[in-house]
mmCIF file of C-alpha atoms in Angstrom:
data_model
loop_
_atom_site.group_PDB
_atom_site.id
_atom_site.type_symbol
_atom_site.label_atom_id
_atom_site.label_comp_id
_atom_site.label_asym_id
_atom_site.label_seq_id
_atom_site.Cartn_x
_atom_site.Cartn_y
_atom_site.Cartn_z
ATOM 1 C CA MET A 140 -1.216 -1.671 16.903
ATOM 2 C CA PRO A 141 0.350 -3.833 19.602
ATOM 3 C CA GLN A 142 -0.697 -1.387 22.334
ATOM 4 C CA GLY A 143 -4.373 -1.674 21.325
ATOM 5 C CA GLN A 144 -6.800 -3.661 23.387
ATOM 6 C CA PRO A 145 -9.454 -5.735 21.667
ATOM 7 C CA SER A 146 -12.939 -4.532 22.538
ATOM 8 C CA ASN A 147 -13.981 -8.009 23.581
ATOM 9 C CA VAL A 148 -12.218 -11.287 24.245
ATOM 10 C CA PRO A 149 -13.977 -14.308 22.799
ATOM 11 C CA ASP A 150 -14.514 -17.508 24.737
ATOM 12 C CA ASP A 151 -12.794 -19.621 22.060
ATOM 13 C CA GLY A 152 -10.335 -21.555 24.223
ATOM 14 C CA LEU A 153 -7.342 -19.852 22.545
ATOM 15 C CA THR A 154 -4.581 -18.004 24.338
ATOM 16 C CA THR A 155 -4.004 -14.379 23.354
ATOM 17 C CA ARG A 156 -0.890 -15.446 21.491
ATOM 18 C CA GLN A 157 -2.705 -18.191 19.595
ATOM 19 C CA ARG A 158 -5.505 -15.805 18.726
ATOM 20 C CA ARG A 159 -3.056 -13.089 17.746
ATOM 21 C CA ASN A 160 -1.183 -15.311 15.330
ATOM 22 C CA ARG A 161 -4.237 -16.777 13.638
ATOM 23 C CA PRO A 162 -3.797 -16.382 9.880
ATOM 24 C CA LEU A 163 -6.102 -13.809 8.329
ATOM 25 C CA VAL A 164 -8.312 -13.372 5.331
ATOM 26 C CA VAL A 165 -8.103 -9.687 4.429
ATOM 27 C CA VAL A 166 -10.324 -7.966 1.864
ATOM 28 C CA HIS A 167 -9.615 -4.515 0.429
ATOM 29 C CA THR A 168 -12.693 -3.333 -1.394
ATOM 30 C CA GLY A 169 -14.358 -0.034 -2.338
ATOM 31 C CA GLU A 170 -14.296 2.286 -5.313
ATOM 32 C CA MET A 171 -10.736 3.606 -5.156
ATOM 33 C CA LYS A 172 -7.370 2.441 -6.459
ATOM 34 C CA GLY A 173 -5.740 2.353 -3.001
ATOM 35 C CA LYS A 174 -6.939 -1.253 -2.580
ATOM 36 C CA SER A 175 -4.092 -2.875 -4.473
ATOM 37 C CA THR A 176 -1.419 -0.432 -3.390
ATOM 38 C CA ALA A 177 -2.386 -1.054 0.253
ATOM 39 C CA ALA A 178 -2.184 -4.799 -0.408
ATOM 40 C CA PHE A 179 1.336 -4.502 -1.795
ATOM 41 C CA GLY A 180 2.303 -2.201 1.060
ATOM 42 C CA LEU A 181 1.115 -4.894 3.473
ATOM 43 C CA ALA A 182 3.015 -7.533 1.516
ATOM 44 C CA LEU A 183 6.231 -5.588 2.261
ATOM 45 C CA ARG A 184 5.711 -6.484 5.926
ATOM 46 C CA GLY A 185 5.224 -10.156 5.105
ATOM 47 C CA TRP A 186 8.315 -10.115 2.877
ATOM 48 C CA ASN A 187 10.301 -8.612 5.742
ATOM 49 C CA GLN A 188 9.108 -11.471 7.999
ATOM 50 C CA GLY A 189 10.635 -13.925 5.536
ATOM 51 C CA TRP A 190 7.279 -15.239 4.359
ATOM 52 C CA SER A 191 6.912 -16.700 0.909
ATOM 53 C CA ILE A 192 4.834 -14.153 -1.050
ATOM 54 C CA GLY A 193 2.578 -15.393 -3.855
ATOM 55 C CA VAL A 194 0.934 -12.711 -5.983
ATOM 56 C CA PHE A 195 -1.864 -13.650 -8.394
ATOM 57 C CA GLN A 196 -3.204 -10.800 -10.480
ATOM 58 C CA PHE A 197 -6.630 -11.399 -11.974
ATOM 59 C CA VAL A 198 -6.251 -8.613 -14.503
ATOM 60 C CA LYS A 199 -6.981 -8.709 -18.208
ATOM 61 C CA SER A 200 -3.933 -6.837 -19.366
ATOM 62 C CA ALA A 201 -0.387 -7.947 -18.632
ATOM 63 C CA LYS A 202 0.855 -4.364 -18.912
ATOM 64 C CA TRP A 203 -0.488 -3.308 -15.526
ATOM 65 C CA ARG A 204 1.119 -2.451 -12.228
ATOM 66 C CA VAL A 205 4.672 -2.671 -13.477
ATOM 67 C CA GLY A 206 5.830 -0.602 -10.512
ATOM 68 C CA GLU A 207 4.853 -2.977 -7.722
ATOM 69 C CA GLU A 208 5.783 -5.990 -9.809
ATOM 70 C CA SER A 209 9.307 -4.748 -10.569
ATOM 71 C CA ALA A 210 9.878 -3.785 -6.951
ATOM 72 C CA PHE A 211 8.665 -7.152 -5.627
ATOM 73 C CA ARG A 212 10.638 -9.077 -8.221
ATOM 74 C CA ALA A 213 13.692 -7.096 -7.069
ATOM 75 C CA LEU A 214 12.927 -8.000 -3.437
ATOM 76 C CA GLY A 215 12.520 -11.651 -4.460
ATOM 77 C CA ARG A 216 15.912 -11.616 -6.201
ATOM 78 C CA LEU A 217 17.423 -10.026 -3.103
ATOM 79 C CA HIS A 218 16.037 -12.933 -1.088
ATOM 80 C CA ASP A 219 17.395 -15.503 -3.534
ATOM 81 C CA GLU A 220 20.834 -13.883 -3.506
ATOM 82 C CA SER A 221 21.264 -12.866 0.128
ATOM 83 C CA GLY A 222 18.535 -14.629 2.112
ATOM 84 C CA GLU A 223 17.038 -11.299 3.147
ATOM 85 C CA GLY A 224 13.228 -11.219 3.445
ATOM 86 C CA GLY A 225 11.142 -13.903 1.766
ATOM 87 C CA PRO A 226 10.852 -15.398 -1.730
ATOM 88 C CA VAL A 227 8.412 -13.802 -4.180
ATOM 89 C CA GLU A 228 6.344 -15.347 -6.974
ATOM 90 C CA TRP A 229 4.318 -13.051 -9.215
ATOM 91 C CA HIS A 230 1.699 -14.450 -11.586
ATOM 92 C CA LYS A 231 -0.587 -12.588 -13.964
ATOM 93 C CA MET A 232 -3.696 -13.843 -15.707
ATOM 94 C CA GLY A 233 -3.400 -11.282 -18.518
ATOM 95 C CA GLU A 234 -0.502 -12.961 -20.270
ATOM 96 C CA GLY A 235 -1.577 -16.510 -19.407
ATOM 97 C CA TRP A 236 -0.633 -17.866 -15.974
ATOM 98 C CA SER A 237 3.098 -18.451 -15.875
ATOM 99 C CA TRP A 238 2.743 -22.007 -14.532
ATOM 100 C CA THR A 239 0.848 -23.050 -17.683
ATOM 101 C CA ARG A 240 2.496 -20.848 -20.315
ATOM 102 C CA LYS A 241 -0.800 -20.911 -22.194
ATOM 103 C CA LYS A 242 -1.631 -17.593 -23.801
ATOM 104 C CA SER A 243 -5.035 -16.237 -22.872
ATOM 105 C CA THR A 244 -7.388 -14.769 -25.457
ATOM 106 C CA GLU A 245 -10.168 -12.244 -25.167
ATOM 107 C CA GLU A 246 -12.765 -15.031 -24.904
ATOM 108 C CA ASP A 247 -11.394 -17.219 -22.164
ATOM 109 C CA HIS A 248 -11.049 -14.876 -19.218
ATOM 110 C CA ALA A 249 -13.586 -16.900 -17.245
ATOM 111 C CA ALA A 250 -11.625 -20.102 -17.854
ATOM 112 C CA ALA A 251 -8.336 -18.368 -17.055
ATOM 113 C CA ALA A 252 -9.725 -16.960 -13.804
ATOM 114 C CA LEU A 253 -10.986 -20.384 -12.746
ATOM 115 C CA GLU A 254 -7.651 -21.933 -13.617
ATOM 116 C CA GLY A 255 -5.948 -19.292 -11.482
ATOM 117 C CA TRP A 256 -8.169 -20.039 -8.521
ATOM 118 C CA GLN A 257 -7.637 -23.809 -8.867
ATOM 119 C CA GLU A 258 -3.875 -23.304 -8.711
ATOM 120 C CA ILE A 259 -4.283 -21.114 -5.613
ATOM 121 C CA ALA A 260 -6.460 -23.792 -3.974
ATOM 122 C CA ARG A 261 -3.736 -26.385 -4.699
ATOM 123 C CA ARG A 262 -1.102 -24.126 -3.169
ATOM 124 C CA LEU A 263 -3.264 -23.514 -0.085
ATOM 125 C CA ARG A 264 -3.543 -27.279 0.380
ATOM 126 C CA ASP A 265 0.239 -27.566 0.008
ATOM 127 C CA GLU A 266 0.835 -24.600 2.378
ATOM 128 C CA ARG A 267 3.028 -23.073 -0.281
ATOM 129 C CA HIS A 268 2.997 -19.391 0.720
ATOM 130 C CA GLY A 269 2.844 -17.344 3.901
ATOM 131 C CA LEU A 270 0.945 -14.555 2.158
ATOM 132 C CA TYR A 271 -1.243 -14.775 -0.946
ATOM 133 C CA VAL A 272 -2.203 -11.567 -2.704
ATOM 134 C CA LEU A 273 -5.213 -12.276 -4.940
ATOM 135 C CA ASP A 274 -5.301 -8.943 -6.723
ATOM 136 C CA GLU A 275 -8.679 -8.031 -8.281
ATOM 137 C CA PHE A 276 -9.971 -11.497 -7.485
ATOM 138 C CA THR A 277 -13.358 -10.053 -6.480
ATOM 139 C CA TYR A 278 -14.277 -9.543 -10.145
ATOM 140 C CA PRO A 279 -14.241 -13.234 -11.185
ATOM 141 C CA LEU A 280 -16.268 -13.873 -8.007
ATOM 142 C CA HIS A 281 -18.699 -11.065 -8.767
ATOM 143 C CA TRP A 282 -19.167 -12.253 -12.354
ATOM 144 C CA GLY A 283 -19.692 -15.874 -11.247
ATOM 145 C CA TRP A 284 -16.591 -17.180 -13.038
ATOM 146 C CA VAL A 285 -15.368 -18.639 -9.757
ATOM 147 C CA ASP A 286 -17.802 -19.999 -7.167
ATOM 148 C CA VAL A 287 -17.647 -17.862 -4.030
ATOM 149 C CA ASP A 288 -18.882 -20.674 -1.766
ATOM 150 C CA GLU A 289 -16.069 -22.913 -2.927
ATOM 151 C CA VAL A 290 -13.561 -20.129 -2.306
ATOM 152 C CA VAL A 291 -14.939 -19.489 1.178
ATOM 153 C CA SER A 292 -14.837 -23.179 2.139
ATOM 154 C CA THR A 293 -11.288 -23.545 0.774
ATOM 155 C CA LEU A 294 -10.211 -20.501 2.787
ATOM 156 C CA ARG A 295 -11.982 -21.807 5.923
ATOM 157 C CA GLU A 296 -10.335 -25.227 5.618
ATOM 158 C CA ARG A 297 -6.816 -24.008 4.916
ATOM 159 C CA THR A 298 -4.219 -25.333 7.330
ATOM 160 C CA GLY A 299 -0.939 -23.918 8.604
ATOM 161 C CA HIS A 300 -0.201 -20.211 8.756
ATOM 162 C CA GLN A 301 -1.342 -18.765 5.439
ATOM 163 C CA HIS A 302 -2.625 -15.191 5.153
ATOM 164 C CA VAL A 303 -4.822 -14.398 2.163
ATOM 165 C CA LEU A 304 -5.341 -10.866 0.919
ATOM 166 C CA ILE A 305 -8.020 -10.213 -1.706
ATOM 167 C CA THR A 306 -8.578 -6.905 -3.488
ATOM 168 C CA GLY A 307 -11.160 -5.446 -5.833
ATOM 169 C CA ARG A 308 -14.566 -3.821 -6.063
ATOM 170 C CA TYR A 309 -17.865 -5.621 -5.539
ATOM 171 C CA ALA A 310 -16.578 -8.082 -2.921
ATOM 172 C CA PRO A 311 -19.416 -10.640 -2.519
ATOM 173 C CA GLN A 312 -21.095 -10.629 0.901
ATOM 174 C CA ALA A 313 -20.135 -14.289 1.508
ATOM 175 C CA LEU A 314 -16.466 -13.324 1.131
ATOM 176 C CA ILE A 315 -16.850 -10.344 3.476
ATOM 177 C CA ASP A 316 -18.552 -12.622 6.008
ATOM 178 C CA ALA A 317 -15.633 -15.048 5.818
ATOM 179 C CA ALA A 318 -12.950 -12.351 6.104
ATOM 180 C CA ASP A 319 -11.236 -11.245 9.314
ATOM 181 C CA LEU A 320 -10.295 -7.768 8.142
ATOM 182 C CA VAL A 321 -12.202 -5.745 5.579
ATOM 183 C CA THR A 322 -11.375 -2.193 4.555
ATOM 184 C CA GLU A 323 -13.173 0.014 2.105
ATOM 185 C CA THR A 324 -11.407 2.871 0.351
ATOM 186 C CA SER A 325 -13.486 5.696 -0.997
ATOM 187 C CA LYS A 326 -12.680 8.709 -3.075
ATOM 188 C CA VAL A 327 -12.777 12.129 -1.526
ATOM 189 C CA LYS A 328 -11.104 13.841 -4.468
ATOM 190 C CA HIS A 329 -9.365 12.593 -7.603
ATOM 191 C CA PRO A 330 -7.219 14.443 -10.177
ATOM 192 C CA MET A 331 -9.441 13.077 -12.951
ATOM 193 C CA ASP A 332 -12.227 15.263 -11.583
ATOM 194 C CA ALA A 333 -9.987 18.201 -12.470
ATOM 195 C CA GLY A 334 -9.273 16.844 -15.941
ATOM 196 C CA GLN A 335 -5.962 15.161 -15.112
ATOM 197 C CA LYS A 336 -5.313 11.692 -16.527
ATOM 198 C CA GLY A 337 -3.241 8.980 -14.860
ATOM 199 C CA GLN A 338 0.532 9.250 -14.828
ATOM 200 C CA LYS A 339 3.528 6.998 -14.438
ATOM 201 C CA GLY A 340 4.797 6.396 -10.935
ATOM 202 C CA ILE A 341 1.369 7.221 -9.521
ATOM 203 C CA GLU A 342 -1.176 5.128 -11.387
ATOM 204 C CA TRP A 343 1.158 2.314 -12.471
ATOM 205 C CA MET B 51 -6.164 4.092 -15.332
ATOM 206 C CA PRO B 52 -4.684 5.242 -18.624
ATOM 207 C CA GLN B 53 -7.825 4.217 -20.538
ATOM 208 C CA GLY B 54 -10.015 6.435 -18.381
ATOM 209 C CA GLN B 55 -11.379 9.710 -19.632
ATOM 210 C CA PRO B 56 -11.479 12.700 -17.312
ATOM 211 C CA SER B 57 -15.025 13.869 -16.696
ATOM 212 C CA ASN B 58 -14.136 17.414 -17.690
ATOM 213 C CA VAL B 59 -11.193 19.091 -19.344
ATOM 214 C CA PRO B 60 -10.191 22.382 -17.744
ATOM 215 C CA ASP B 61 -9.416 25.490 -19.736
ATOM 216 C CA ASP B 62 -5.971 25.875 -18.158
ATOM 217 C CA GLY B 63 -3.852 26.262 -21.281
ATOM 218 C CA LEU B 64 -2.040 22.958 -20.592
ATOM 219 C CA THR B 65 -1.744 20.075 -23.038
ATOM 220 C CA THR B 66 -3.070 16.702 -21.894
ATOM 221 C CA ARG B 67 0.518 15.540 -21.424
ATOM 222 C CA GLN B 68 1.442 18.586 -19.358
ATOM 223 C CA ARG B 69 -1.662 18.166 -17.237
ATOM 224 C CA ARG B 70 -1.082 14.430 -16.884
ATOM 225 C CA ASN B 71 2.429 14.853 -15.588
ATOM 226 C CA ARG B 72 1.638 17.598 -13.107
ATOM 227 C CA PRO B 73 3.096 16.568 -9.751
ATOM 228 C CA LEU B 74 0.479 15.649 -7.174
ATOM 229 C CA VAL B 75 -0.313 16.220 -3.549
ATOM 230 C CA VAL B 76 -1.954 13.010 -2.338
ATOM 231 C CA VAL B 77 -3.656 12.601 1.049
ATOM 232 C CA HIS B 78 -4.595 9.228 2.542
ATOM 233 C CA THR B 79 -6.897 9.831 5.461
ATOM 234 C CA GLY B 80 -9.665 8.015 7.356
ATOM 235 C CA GLU B 81 -9.858 5.746 10.391
ATOM 236 C CA MET B 82 -8.060 2.637 9.107
ATOM 237 C CA LYS B 83 -4.437 1.523 8.949
ATOM 238 C CA GLY B 84 -4.495 1.054 5.148
ATOM 239 C CA LYS B 85 -3.446 4.699 4.766
ATOM 240 C CA SER B 86 0.266 4.147 5.299
ATOM 241 C CA THR B 87 0.440 0.755 3.610
ATOM 242 C CA ALA B 88 -1.237 2.264 0.532
ATOM 243 C CA ALA B 89 1.305 5.080 0.613
ATOM 244 C CA PHE B 90 4.217 2.653 0.676
ATOM 245 C CA GLY B 91 2.573 0.563 -2.042
ATOM 246 C CA LEU B 92 2.382 3.711 -4.157
ATOM 247 C CA ALA B 93 6.004 4.518 -3.358
ATOM 248 C CA LEU B 94 6.988 1.189 -4.977
ATOM 249 C CA ARG B 95 5.787 2.633 -8.272
ATOM 250 C CA GLY B 96 7.840 5.773 -7.780
ATOM 251 C CA TRP B 97 10.897 3.718 -6.847
ATOM 252 C CA ASN B 98 10.453 1.696 -10.024
ATOM 253 C CA GLN B 99 10.408 4.948 -12.033
ATOM 254 C CA GLY B 100 13.829 5.754 -10.601
ATOM 255 C CA TRP B 101 12.552 8.627 -8.463
ATOM 256 C CA SER B 102 14.368 9.591 -5.315
ATOM 257 C CA ILE B 103 12.087 8.519 -2.459
ATOM 258 C CA GLY B 104 12.149 10.484 0.793
ATOM 259 C CA VAL B 105 10.176 9.022 3.688
ATOM 260 C CA PHE B 106 9.533 11.106 6.803
ATOM 261 C CA GLN B 107 7.659 9.339 9.573
ATOM 262 C CA PHE B 108 6.018 11.625 12.092
ATOM 263 C CA VAL B 109 5.579 8.855 14.637
ATOM 264 C CA LYS B 110 6.427 8.921 18.311
ATOM 265 C CA SER B 111 8.022 5.504 18.499
ATOM 266 C CA ALA B 112 10.944 4.513 16.351
ATOM 267 C CA LYS B 113 9.982 0.873 16.604
ATOM 268 C CA TRP B 114 7.149 1.121 14.100
ATOM 269 C CA ARG B 115 6.700 -0.026 10.531
ATOM 270 C CA VAL B 116 9.844 -2.117 10.487
ATOM 271 C CA GLY B 117 8.428 -4.121 7.588
ATOM 272 C CA GLU B 118 8.084 -1.316 5.084
ATOM 273 C CA GLU B 119 11.244 0.332 6.320
ATOM 274 C CA SER B 120 13.382 -2.800 5.884
ATOM 275 C CA ALA B 121 11.937 -3.464 2.445
ATOM 276 C CA PHE B 122 12.498 0.107 1.258
ATOM 277 C CA ARG B 123 15.994 0.214 2.718
ATOM 278 C CA ALA B 124 16.688 -3.007 0.786
ATOM 279 C CA LEU B 125 15.339 -1.397 -2.402
ATOM 280 C CA GLY B 126 17.512 1.657 -1.732
ATOM 281 C CA ARG B 127 20.623 -0.527 -1.357
ATOM 282 C CA LEU B 128 19.684 -2.312 -4.578
ATOM 283 C CA HIS B 129 19.630 1.087 -6.285
ATOM 284 C CA ASP B 130 22.983 2.097 -4.827
ATOM 285 C CA GLU B 131 24.568 -1.195 -5.891
ATOM 286 C CA SER B 132 22.973 -1.854 -9.281
ATOM 287 C CA GLY B 133 21.277 1.380 -10.335
ATOM 288 C CA GLU B 134 17.881 -0.319 -10.367
ATOM 289 C CA GLY B 135 14.938 1.833 -9.252
ATOM 290 C CA GLY B 136 15.557 5.012 -7.297
ATOM 291 C CA PRO B 137 17.478 5.979 -4.139
ATOM 292 C CA VAL B 138 15.639 5.798 -0.808
ATOM 293 C CA GLU B 139 16.020 7.906 2.328
ATOM 294 C CA TRP B 140 14.033 6.958 5.432
ATOM 295 C CA HIS B 141 13.763 9.326 8.382
ATOM 296 C CA LYS B 142 11.877 8.873 11.646
ATOM 297 C CA MET B 143 10.949 11.473 14.198
ATOM 298 C CA GLY B 144 10.707 8.918 17.014
ATOM 299 C CA GLU B 145 14.435 8.384 17.410
ATOM 300 C CA GLY B 146 15.396 11.947 16.539
ATOM 301 C CA TRP B 147 15.622 12.919 12.876
ATOM 302 C CA SER B 148 18.651 11.264 11.362
ATOM 303 C CA TRP B 149 19.971 14.504 9.810
ATOM 304 C CA THR B 150 20.312 16.068 13.256
ATOM 305 C CA ARG B 151 21.238 13.025 15.359
ATOM 306 C CA LYS B 152 19.518 14.751 18.266
ATOM 307 C CA LYS B 153 17.565 12.350 20.471
ATOM 308 C CA SER B 154 13.954 13.299 21.033
ATOM 309 C CA THR B 155 12.298 13.204 24.433
ATOM 310 C CA GLU B 156 8.685 12.845 25.464
ATOM 311 C CA GLU B 157 8.326 16.627 25.821
ATOM 312 C CA ASP B 158 9.599 17.911 22.510
ATOM 313 C CA HIS B 159 7.418 16.150 19.963
ATOM 314 C CA ALA B 160 6.012 19.474 18.808
ATOM 315 C CA ALA B 161 9.514 20.862 18.261
ATOM 316 C CA ALA B 162 10.636 17.651 16.562
ATOM 317 C CA ALA B 163 7.622 17.689 14.228
ATOM 318 C CA LEU B 164 8.294 21.309 13.268
ATOM 319 C CA GLU B 165 11.958 20.539 12.692
ATOM 320 C CA GLY B 166 10.903 17.658 10.432
ATOM 321 C CA TRP B 167 8.650 19.899 8.389
ATOM 322 C CA GLN B 168 11.340 22.595 8.070
ATOM 323 C CA GLU B 169 13.753 20.025 6.629
ATOM 324 C CA ILE B 170 11.070 18.863 4.177
ATOM 325 C CA ALA B 171 10.421 22.474 3.131
ATOM 326 C CA ARG B 172 14.172 22.916 2.494
ATOM 327 C CA ARG B 173 14.250 19.755 0.406
ATOM 328 C CA LEU B 174 11.199 20.862 -1.584
ATOM 329 C CA ARG B 175 12.994 24.118 -2.392
ATOM 330 C CA ASP B 176 16.080 22.125 -3.436
ATOM 331 C CA GLU B 177 13.933 19.663 -5.478
ATOM 332 C CA ARG B 178 15.633 16.858 -3.627
ATOM 333 C CA HIS B 179 13.114 14.016 -4.073
ATOM 334 C CA GLY B 180 10.677 12.810 -6.711
ATOM 335 C CA LEU B 181 8.307 11.460 -4.076
ATOM 336 C CA TYR B 182 7.951 12.540 -0.462
ATOM 337 C CA VAL B 183 6.036 10.291 1.919
ATOM 338 C CA LEU B 184 5.032 12.330 4.985
ATOM 339 C CA ASP B 185 3.697 9.480 7.086
ATOM 340 C CA GLU B 186 1.256 10.515 9.838
ATOM 341 C CA PHE B 187 2.013 14.149 9.122
ATOM 342 C CA THR B 188 -1.672 15.060 9.602
ATOM 343 C CA TYR B 189 -1.312 14.753 13.387
ATOM 344 C CA PRO B 190 1.210 17.591 13.879
ATOM 345 C CA LEU B 191 -1.037 19.649 11.577
ATOM 346 C CA HIS B 192 -4.166 18.690 13.514
ATOM 347 C CA TRP B 193 -2.536 19.497 16.841
ATOM 348 C CA GLY B 194 -1.238 22.848 15.572
ATOM 349 C CA TRP B 195 2.431 21.927 15.946
ATOM 350 C CA VAL B 196 2.992 22.770 12.289
ATOM 351 C CA ASP B 197 1.054 25.567 10.598
ATOM 352 C CA VAL B 198 -1.188 24.125 7.901
ATOM 353 C CA ASP B 199 -1.294 27.370 5.900
ATOM 354 C CA GLU B 200 2.486 27.430 5.698
ATOM 355 C CA VAL B 201 2.483 23.804 4.569
ATOM 356 C CA VAL B 202 -0.145 24.498 1.916
ATOM 357 C CA SER B 203 1.703 27.522 0.539
ATOM 358 C CA THR B 204 5.020 25.623 0.483
ATOM 359 C CA LEU B 205 3.324 22.764 -1.389
ATOM 360 C CA ARG B 206 1.658 25.221 -3.807
ATOM 361 C CA GLU B 207 4.939 26.991 -4.540
ATOM 362 C CA ARG B 208 7.069 23.898 -5.004
ATOM 363 C CA THR B 209 8.868 23.758 -8.338
ATOM 364 C CA GLY B 210 10.008 20.860 -10.514
ATOM 365 C CA HIS B 211 8.360 17.460 -10.462
ATOM 366 C CA GLN B 212 7.877 16.561 -6.801
ATOM 367 C CA HIS B 213 4.980 14.391 -5.648
ATOM 368 C CA VAL B 214 3.985 14.658 -1.995
ATOM 369 C CA LEU B 215 2.015 11.957 -0.226
ATOM 370 C CA ILE B 216 0.614 12.668 3.246
ATOM 371 C CA THR B 217 -1.058 10.100 5.502
ATOM 372 C CA GLY B 218 -2.949 10.147 8.784
ATOM 373 C CA ARG B 219 -6.292 10.769 10.421
ATOM 374 C CA TYR B 220 -7.871 14.194 10.881
ATOM 375 C CA ALA B 221 -6.451 15.738 7.701
ATOM 376 C CA PRO B 222 -7.197 19.481 8.015
ATOM 377 C CA GLN B 223 -9.665 20.849 5.468
ATOM 378 C CA ALA B 224 -7.082 23.322 4.115
ATOM 379 C CA LEU B 225 -4.806 20.385 3.260
ATOM 380 C CA ILE B 226 -7.652 18.480 1.600
ATOM 381 C CA ASP B 227 -8.512 21.596 -0.410
ATOM 382 C CA ALA B 228 -4.883 21.842 -1.574
ATOM 383 C CA ALA B 229 -4.584 18.146 -2.473
ATOM 384 C CA ASP B 230 -5.122 16.652 -5.917
ATOM 385 C CA LEU B 231 -6.013 13.149 -4.751
ATOM 386 C CA VAL B 232 -7.650 12.313 -1.435
ATOM 387 C CA THR B 233 -8.720 8.852 -0.352
ATOM 388 C CA GLU B 234 -10.436 7.812 2.824
ATOM 389 C CA THR B 235 -10.144 4.278 4.158
ATOM 390 C CA SER B 236 -12.811 3.026 6.509
ATOM 391 C CA LYS B 237 -13.204 -0.127 8.477
ATOM 392 C CA VAL B 238 -15.814 -2.652 7.492
ATOM 393 C CA LYS B 239 -14.520 -5.350 9.813
ATOM 394 C CA HIS B 240 -11.395 -5.731 11.929
ATOM 395 C CA PRO B 241 -9.950 -8.778 13.755
ATOM 396 C CA MET B 242 -9.786 -6.714 16.961
ATOM 397 C CA ASP B 243 -13.573 -6.691 16.968
ATOM 398 C CA ALA B 244 -13.317 -10.465 17.335
ATOM 399 C CA GLY B 245 -10.761 -10.203 20.119
ATOM 400 C CA GLN B 246 -7.678 -10.665 17.952
ATOM 401 C CA LYS B 247 -4.687 -8.407 18.600
ATOM 402 C CA GLY B 248 -2.220 -7.215 16.004
ATOM 403 C CA GLN B 249 0.384 -9.613 14.640
ATOM 404 C CA LYS B 250 3.756 -9.438 12.933
ATOM 405 C CA GLY B 251 3.778 -9.249 9.155
ATOM 406 C CA ILE B 252 0.279 -7.791 9.199
ATOM 407 C CA GLU B 253 0.291 -4.872 11.606
ATOM 408 C CA TRP B 254 4.005 -4.079 11.453
#
């Protein structure tokens, strides 16, 4: 909302432009599914700005979210072929992170989640992406598989212009404290309440 | 969530599959900007299913949401060229609806909004799209420019398999009552509270 006026202007020595362009940590939390879809909707804007988009899905099953993944892979190919938008990398824990090619088993989700985070931390140090989508990353934090204090200090110390978007329920308070933008999506009404199960094109 | 079990199964004479694939009316409301981004994130799934996507933005300025628009127009071109995903049409009230080529002025937003709805009603009767995104359509309803009862009855009577997704604040109760899925996004924390204005790639 470019017309909007901030309710207060901090005495931080930054110009409005510098403050405006500060990279953000965004958290989408709450009980509803809109968290991830809103994250991928936001990533469309970053793609359009030509940013490198890195998606890291901390989900158990590799079969999930085929819709967003296919669309973003298509946008990434479009970039590679025509230079339009930005490049896209899409990684999923459920089938073993693609940079390791190691298959994950039922038992090693904690190890796989930690491995995912360590790769993200490396990329943040290398300023690899303009926008990171850490989809459902709150769960490994909530379960203690990845140390939230280490994540917060890595995010605080990141250099360059890297936005980080984290989705999932049970976002730890330390993460919320460290974030610039936090939204919570709640259910008013859901088809499952009326006995309707999920369907293609809507739920995946 | 395909694994999920509905909390109750209605006695409506439908099989689970019939009930599952019932087209939905979805409303994203609440005070935060995630409403539209979540809608466009959801539309990526529909695009991937090969549905025809029709976007109708009930916004005053044509300069908005360039990120999502560019990305979806790119996906639409990809469909036209390679058959991947579904076709995309993107219409904005702010510059005059593209099917009329009439320029809108400051005074005739009410007329333009009504004209937009009438075109959508025609398309619903013709079963033109698989997914309609009526972005910020709650405002013309809230302000009485478009009659909510007429909208609800048109949505109720629509045939075929047409999903309709409506975003915006102040969703009228009659619309919420008619919807299958309603989410509300609220702010926990926003960079503007810390004096940071909107920035490219994030806010547009």
